[in-house]
PDB file of C-alpha atoms and ligand atoms in Angstrom:
ATOM      1  CA  MET A  28      17.442  -3.661  -9.889  1.00 80.00           C
ATOM      2  CA  ALA A  29      18.031  -4.594  -6.127  1.00 93.00           C
ATOM      3  CA  ILE A  30      15.661  -5.695  -3.364  1.00 96.00           C
ATOM      4  CA  LEU A  31      15.668  -2.939  -0.786  1.00 97.00           C
ATOM      5  CA  ASN A  32      15.680  -2.909   2.978  1.00 97.00           C
ATOM      6  CA  ILE A  33      12.141  -2.934   4.711  1.00 97.00           C
ATOM      7  CA  LEU A  34      11.680  -0.177   7.591  1.00 98.00           C
ATOM      8  CA  THR A  35       9.742  -2.075  10.367  1.00 98.00           C
ATOM      9  CA  TYR A  36       7.803  -0.787  13.112  1.00 97.00           C
ATOM     10  CA  PRO A  37       8.282   1.122  15.496  1.00 97.00           C
ATOM     11  CA  ASP A  38      11.009   2.648  13.034  1.00 98.00           C
ATOM     12  CA  VAL A  39       9.882   6.619  13.554  1.00 98.00           C
ATOM     13  CA  ARG A  40      10.748   7.229   9.666  1.00 98.00           C
ATOM     14  CA  LEU A  41       7.529   5.192   8.845  1.00 98.00           C
ATOM     15  CA  LYS A  42       5.644   8.246  10.260  1.00 98.00           C
ATOM     16  CA  ASN A  43       7.173  10.817   7.470  1.00 98.00           C
ATOM     17  CA  ILE A  44       4.676  12.229   5.109  1.00 98.00           C
ATOM     18  CA  ALA A  45       5.687  11.462   1.594  1.00 98.00           C
ATOM     19  CA  ALA A  46       6.335  14.192  -0.615  1.00 98.00           C
ATOM     20  CA  PRO A  47       4.818  14.518  -4.406  1.00 98.00           C
ATOM     21  CA  VAL A  48       6.760  13.002  -7.308  1.00 98.00           C
ATOM     22  CA  THR A  49       7.570  15.787  -9.751  1.00 98.00           C
ATOM     23  CA  GLU A  50       9.992  14.554 -12.122  1.00 98.00           C
ATOM     24  CA  PHE A  51       8.876  11.669 -14.148  1.00 98.00           C
ATOM     25  CA  ASP A  52      12.280  10.578 -14.974  1.00 98.00           C
ATOM     26  CA  ASP A  53      14.954   7.451 -14.998  1.00 97.00           C
ATOM     27  CA  ARG A  54      15.455   7.808 -11.309  1.00 98.00           C
ATOM     28  CA  LEU A  55      11.560   7.207 -10.985  1.00 98.00           C
ATOM     29  CA  ARG A  56      11.502   4.335 -13.217  1.00 97.00           C
ATOM     30  CA  ILE A  57      14.496   2.960 -11.101  1.00 97.00           C
ATOM     31  CA  ILE A  58      12.990   3.435  -7.567  1.00 98.00           C
ATOM     32  CA  ILE A  59       9.743   1.608  -9.169  1.00 98.00           C
ATOM     33  CA  ALA A  60      12.021  -1.383 -10.464  1.00 98.00           C
ATOM     34  CA  ASP A  61      13.728  -1.764  -7.193  1.00 98.00           C
ATOM     35  CA  LEU A  62      10.088  -1.663  -5.374  1.00 98.00           C
ATOM     36  CA  GLU A  63       8.386  -4.068  -7.345  1.00 97.00           C
ATOM     37  CA  GLU A  64      11.402  -6.424  -6.934  1.00 97.00           C
ATOM     38  CA  THR A  65      11.253  -5.877  -3.272  1.00 97.00           C
ATOM     39  CA  MET A  66       7.492  -6.518  -3.174  1.00 97.00           C
ATOM     40  CA  ARG A  67       7.849  -9.477  -5.098  1.00 95.00           C
ATOM     41  CA  ALA A  68      10.363 -10.890  -2.625  1.00 94.00           C
ATOM     42  CA  GLY A  69       8.081 -10.565   0.040  1.00 87.00           C
ATOM     43  CA  HIS A  70       5.859 -13.705  -0.230  1.00 79.00           C
ATOM     44  CA  GLY A  71       2.209 -13.033  -0.888  1.00 83.00           C
ATOM     45  CA  SER A  72       2.618  -9.218  -0.753  1.00 92.00           C
ATOM     46  CA  VAL A  73       0.120  -7.394  -2.921  1.00 96.00           C
ATOM     47  CA  GLY A  74       1.197  -3.863  -2.522  1.00 98.00           C
ATOM     48  CA  ILE A  75       4.323  -1.476  -1.758  1.00 98.00           C
ATOM     49  CA  ALA A  76       4.711   2.228  -0.645  1.00 98.00           C
ATOM     50  CA  ALA A  77       8.046   3.913  -1.065  1.00 98.00           C
ATOM     51  CA  PRO A  78       8.121   5.341   2.395  1.00 98.00           C
ATOM     52  CA  GLN A  79       8.539   1.463   3.817  1.00 98.00           C
ATOM     53  CA  VAL A  80      12.089   1.337   1.960  1.00 98.00           C
ATOM     54  CA  GLY A  81      12.787   4.808   3.366  1.00 98.00           C
ATOM     55  CA  ILE A  82      12.047   6.736  -0.011  1.00 98.00           C
ATOM     56  CA  PHE A  83       9.510   9.451   1.146  1.00 98.00           C
ATOM     57  CA  GLU A  84       7.840  10.213  -2.122  1.00 98.00           C
ATOM     58  CA  GLN A  85       4.210   9.676  -3.223  1.00 98.00           C
ATOM     59  CA  ILE A  86       4.886   6.203  -5.124  1.00 98.00           C
ATOM     60  CA  VAL A  87       2.821   2.935  -4.518  1.00 98.00           C
ATOM     61  CA  ILE A  88       2.663  -0.427  -6.665  1.00 98.00           C
ATOM     62  CA  ILE A  89      -0.180  -2.837  -5.943  1.00 98.00           C
ATOM     63  CA  ASP A  90      -0.803  -6.095  -7.835  1.00 96.00           C
ATOM     64  CA  VAL A  91      -3.721  -8.278  -6.332  1.00 95.00           C
ATOM     65  CA  SER A  92      -3.607 -10.435  -9.732  1.00 93.00           C
ATOM     66  CA  ALA A  93      -2.719 -13.662  -8.084  1.00 90.00           C
ATOM     67  CA  LYS A  94      -6.152 -13.512  -6.112  1.00 84.00           C
ATOM     68  CA  PRO A  95      -8.366 -15.517  -8.359  1.00 78.00           C
ATOM     69  CA  LYS A  96     -12.072 -14.283  -9.283  1.00 86.00           C
ATOM     70  CA  ILE A  97     -11.654 -10.632  -7.861  1.00 88.00           C
ATOM     71  CA  LYS A  98     -12.849  -7.484  -9.614  1.00 89.00           C
ATOM     72  CA  GLN A  99      -9.152  -5.894 -10.092  1.00 91.00           C
ATOM     73  CA  HIS A 100      -7.021  -3.662 -12.388  1.00 94.00           C
ATOM     74  CA  GLY A 101      -4.046  -6.085 -12.357  1.00 94.00           C
ATOM     75  CA  ARG A 102      -0.407  -4.673 -11.517  1.00 96.00           C
ATOM     76  CA  LEU A 103      -0.552  -0.785 -11.131  1.00 98.00           C
ATOM     77  CA  VAL A 104       1.814   1.694 -10.458  1.00 98.00           C
ATOM     78  CA  LEU A 105       0.113   4.674  -8.664  1.00 98.00           C
ATOM     79  CA  ILE A 106       2.229   7.893  -8.243  1.00 98.00           C
ATOM     80  CA  ASN A 107       0.743  10.737  -6.278  1.00 98.00           C
ATOM     81  CA  PRO A 108      -2.552   8.921  -5.555  1.00 98.00           C
ATOM     82  CA  GLU A 109      -5.160  10.585  -4.054  1.00 98.00           C
ATOM     83  CA  ILE A 110      -8.572   8.987  -3.161  1.00 98.00           C
ATOM     84  CA  THR A 111     -11.510  11.301  -3.980  1.00 98.00           C
ATOM     85  CA  LYS A 112     -14.573   9.297  -2.959  1.00 98.00           C
ATOM     86  CA  TRP A 113     -15.154   6.686  -0.198  1.00 98.00           C
ATOM     87  CA  GLU A 114     -18.384   4.445  -0.002  1.00 98.00           C
ATOM     88  CA  GLY A 115     -19.673   1.837   2.156  1.00 98.00           C
ATOM     89  CA  PHE A 116     -17.234   0.019   4.846  1.00 96.00           C
ATOM     90  CA  LYS A 117     -15.962  -3.430   5.521  1.00 96.00           C
ATOM     91  CA  VAL A 118     -13.734  -5.014   8.097  1.00 96.00           C
ATOM     92  CA  GLY A 119     -11.046  -7.120   6.836  1.00 96.00           C
ATOM     93  CA  ARG A 120      -7.729  -8.914   7.977  1.00 95.00           C
ATOM     94  CA  GLU A 121      -4.271  -7.060   6.909  1.00 96.00           C
ATOM     95  CA  GLY A 122      -0.747  -7.996   7.078  1.00 95.00           C
ATOM     96  CA  CYS A 123       2.299  -5.519   6.021  1.00 97.00           C
ATOM     97  CA  MET A 124       5.971  -5.935   5.283  1.00 96.00           C
ATOM     98  CA  SER A 125       6.601  -3.237   7.978  1.00 97.00           C
ATOM     99  CA  VAL A 126       4.765  -5.201  10.713  1.00 96.00           C
ATOM    100  CA  PRO A 127       6.095  -8.730  10.060  1.00 93.00           C
ATOM    101  CA  ASP A 128       4.743 -10.107  13.143  1.00 93.00           C
ATOM    102  CA  TYR A 129       1.158  -9.146  13.399  1.00 95.00           C
ATOM    103  CA  THR A 130      -1.936  -9.159  11.175  1.00 96.00           C
ATOM    104  CA  GLY A 131      -5.183  -7.111  12.206  1.00 97.00           C
ATOM    105  CA  ASN A 132      -8.629  -6.293  11.501  1.00 97.00           C
ATOM    106  CA  VAL A 133      -9.101  -3.122   9.947  1.00 97.00           C
ATOM    107  CA  ILE A 134     -12.185  -1.066   8.554  1.00 97.00           C
ATOM    108  CA  ARG A 135     -11.912   0.310   5.482  1.00 98.00           C
ATOM    109  CA  ALA A 136     -14.240   2.037   2.830  1.00 98.00           C
ATOM    110  CA  HIS A 137     -15.839  -0.705   0.703  1.00 98.00           C
ATOM    111  CA  SER A 138     -15.506   1.052  -2.641  1.00 98.00           C
ATOM    112  CA  ILE A 139     -13.314   3.886  -3.743  1.00 98.00           C
ATOM    113  CA  GLN A 140     -12.291   6.490  -6.624  1.00 98.00           C
ATOM    114  CA  LEU A 141      -9.050   7.173  -7.273  1.00 98.00           C
ATOM    115  CA  VAL A 142      -7.050   9.404  -9.502  1.00 98.00           C
ATOM    116  CA  ALA A 143      -2.964   8.498  -9.508  1.00 98.00           C
ATOM    117  CA  GLN A 144      -0.208   9.105 -12.336  1.00 98.00           C
ATOM    118  CA  ASP A 145       1.625   6.375 -13.845  1.00 98.00           C
ATOM    119  CA  GLU A 146       5.198   6.460 -14.174  1.00 97.00           C
ATOM    120  CA  TYR A 147       5.033   8.555 -17.124  1.00 97.00           C
ATOM    121  CA  GLY A 148       3.018  11.245 -15.492  1.00 98.00           C
ATOM    122  CA  GLU A 149      -0.059  10.285 -17.414  1.00 98.00           C
ATOM    123  CA  GLN A 150      -3.434  10.851 -15.104  1.00 98.00           C
ATOM    124  CA  HIS A 151      -5.814   7.962 -14.585  1.00 98.00           C
ATOM    125  CA  GLU A 152      -9.035   7.563 -12.673  1.00 98.00           C
ATOM    126  CA  TYR A 153      -9.970   4.221 -11.171  1.00 98.00           C
ATOM    127  CA  GLU A 154     -12.883   2.648  -9.455  1.00 98.00           C
ATOM    128  CA  MET A 155     -12.249  -0.039  -6.970  1.00 97.00           C
ATOM    129  CA  ASP A 156     -13.919  -2.051  -4.709  1.00 96.00           C
ATOM    130  CA  ASP A 157     -13.493  -4.573  -1.997  1.00 96.00           C
ATOM    131  CA  TYR A 158      -9.767  -6.461  -1.660  1.00 96.00           C
ATOM    132  CA  GLU A 159      -8.271  -4.190  -4.564  1.00 97.00           C
ATOM    133  CA  ALA A 160      -9.677  -0.799  -2.475  1.00 98.00           C
ATOM    134  CA  ARG A 161      -8.604  -2.046   0.489  1.00 98.00           C
ATOM    135  CA  VAL A 162      -4.805  -2.697  -0.464  1.00 98.00           C
ATOM    136  CA  VAL A 163      -4.969   0.872  -2.244  1.00 98.00           C
ATOM    137  CA  GLN A 164      -6.061   2.366   1.235  1.00 98.00           C
ATOM    138  CA  HIS A 165      -3.367   0.580   3.157  1.00 98.00           C
ATOM    139  CA  GLU A 166      -0.818   1.630   0.671  1.00 98.00           C
ATOM    140  CA  VAL A 167      -1.986   5.343   0.520  1.00 98.00           C
ATOM    141  CA  ASP A 168      -2.051   5.371   4.328  1.00 98.00           C
ATOM    142  CA  HIS A 169       1.830   4.697   4.296  1.00 98.00           C
ATOM    143  CA  LEU A 170       2.360   7.877   2.155  1.00 98.00           C
ATOM    144  CA  ASP A 171       0.777   9.728   5.057  1.00 98.00           C
ATOM    145  CA  GLY A 172       2.601   7.968   7.873  1.00 98.00           C
ATOM    146  CA  MET A 173       0.180   5.846   8.998  1.00 98.00           C
ATOM    147  CA  LEU A 174       0.249   1.780   9.468  1.00 98.00           C
ATOM    148  CA  PHE A 175      -2.642  -0.621   9.854  1.00 98.00           C
ATOM    149  CA  ILE A 176      -2.359  -0.802  13.482  1.00 97.00           C
ATOM    150  CA  ASP A 177      -3.014   2.725  13.767  1.00 97.00           C
ATOM    151  CA  ARG A 178      -6.345   2.023  12.361  1.00 96.00           C
ATOM    152  CA  LEU A 179      -7.474  -0.997  14.582  1.00 95.00           C
ATOM    153  CA  VAL A 180     -10.247  -0.146  16.767  1.00 87.00           C
ATOM    154  CA  SER A 181      -9.039  -2.398  19.564  1.00 89.00           C
ATOM    155  CA  ARG A 182      -5.271  -3.683  19.776  1.00 89.00           C
ATOM    156  CA  ARG A 183      -6.376  -6.484  22.499  1.00 91.00           C
ATOM    157  CA  HIS A 184      -9.453  -7.765  19.876  1.00 92.00           C
ATOM    158  CA  ASP A 185      -8.070  -7.041  16.424  1.00 94.00           C
ATOM    159  CA  LEU A 186      -4.354  -7.779  16.432  1.00 95.00           C
ATOM    160  CA  PHE A 187      -2.895 -11.161  15.979  1.00 95.00           C
ATOM    161  CA  LYS A 188       0.271 -12.569  16.187  1.00 94.00           C
ATOM    162  CA  ARG A 189       1.968 -14.681  13.537  1.00 88.00           C
ATOM    163  CA  LYS A 190       5.190 -16.674  13.778  1.00 72.00           C
ATOM    164  CA  VAL A 191       6.252 -16.046   9.926  1.00 63.00           C
ATOM    165  CA  TYR A 192       5.871 -13.363   7.888  1.00 52.00           C
ATOM    166  CA  LYS A 193       4.122 -15.243   4.725  1.00 52.00           C
TER     167      LYS A 193
HETATM  168 NI1  LIG B   4       1.810  -2.138   4.259  1.00 89.42          NI
END
């Protein structure tokens, strides 16, 4: 396993659209293992998407299990994820390993339905709310070449400088 280099804004490669995964093979599982190690090395990181390490394929890992008392599915590998339903909206603060110097207030759907494959190609359907739904929407955005800073209503009011990425 390896900790991979994270692309950071304004690297234009972060705007690339990720291609669907078609081969559920050992190569994919090595990418997943490296992505997970890279996510865990980013203190407090709850999600990572393959384009953040320059792999433009639809691979996401999330794990919000460190947050106590929230409804969630634990560690999830989401291959070719597709959000099929959005409900409600909520403003919340987001950070990103690709935007290490800032956090921002972003409007996301409160609840989503999601279809995704796992690392073996098996298809699953999920219903998610609140924080977990937010993390998934953030990570799926990476697959579409979008960062949270692209979704701020106002950069002046909703973007916050931070000194150290935590
Ligand atoms: Ni991110």
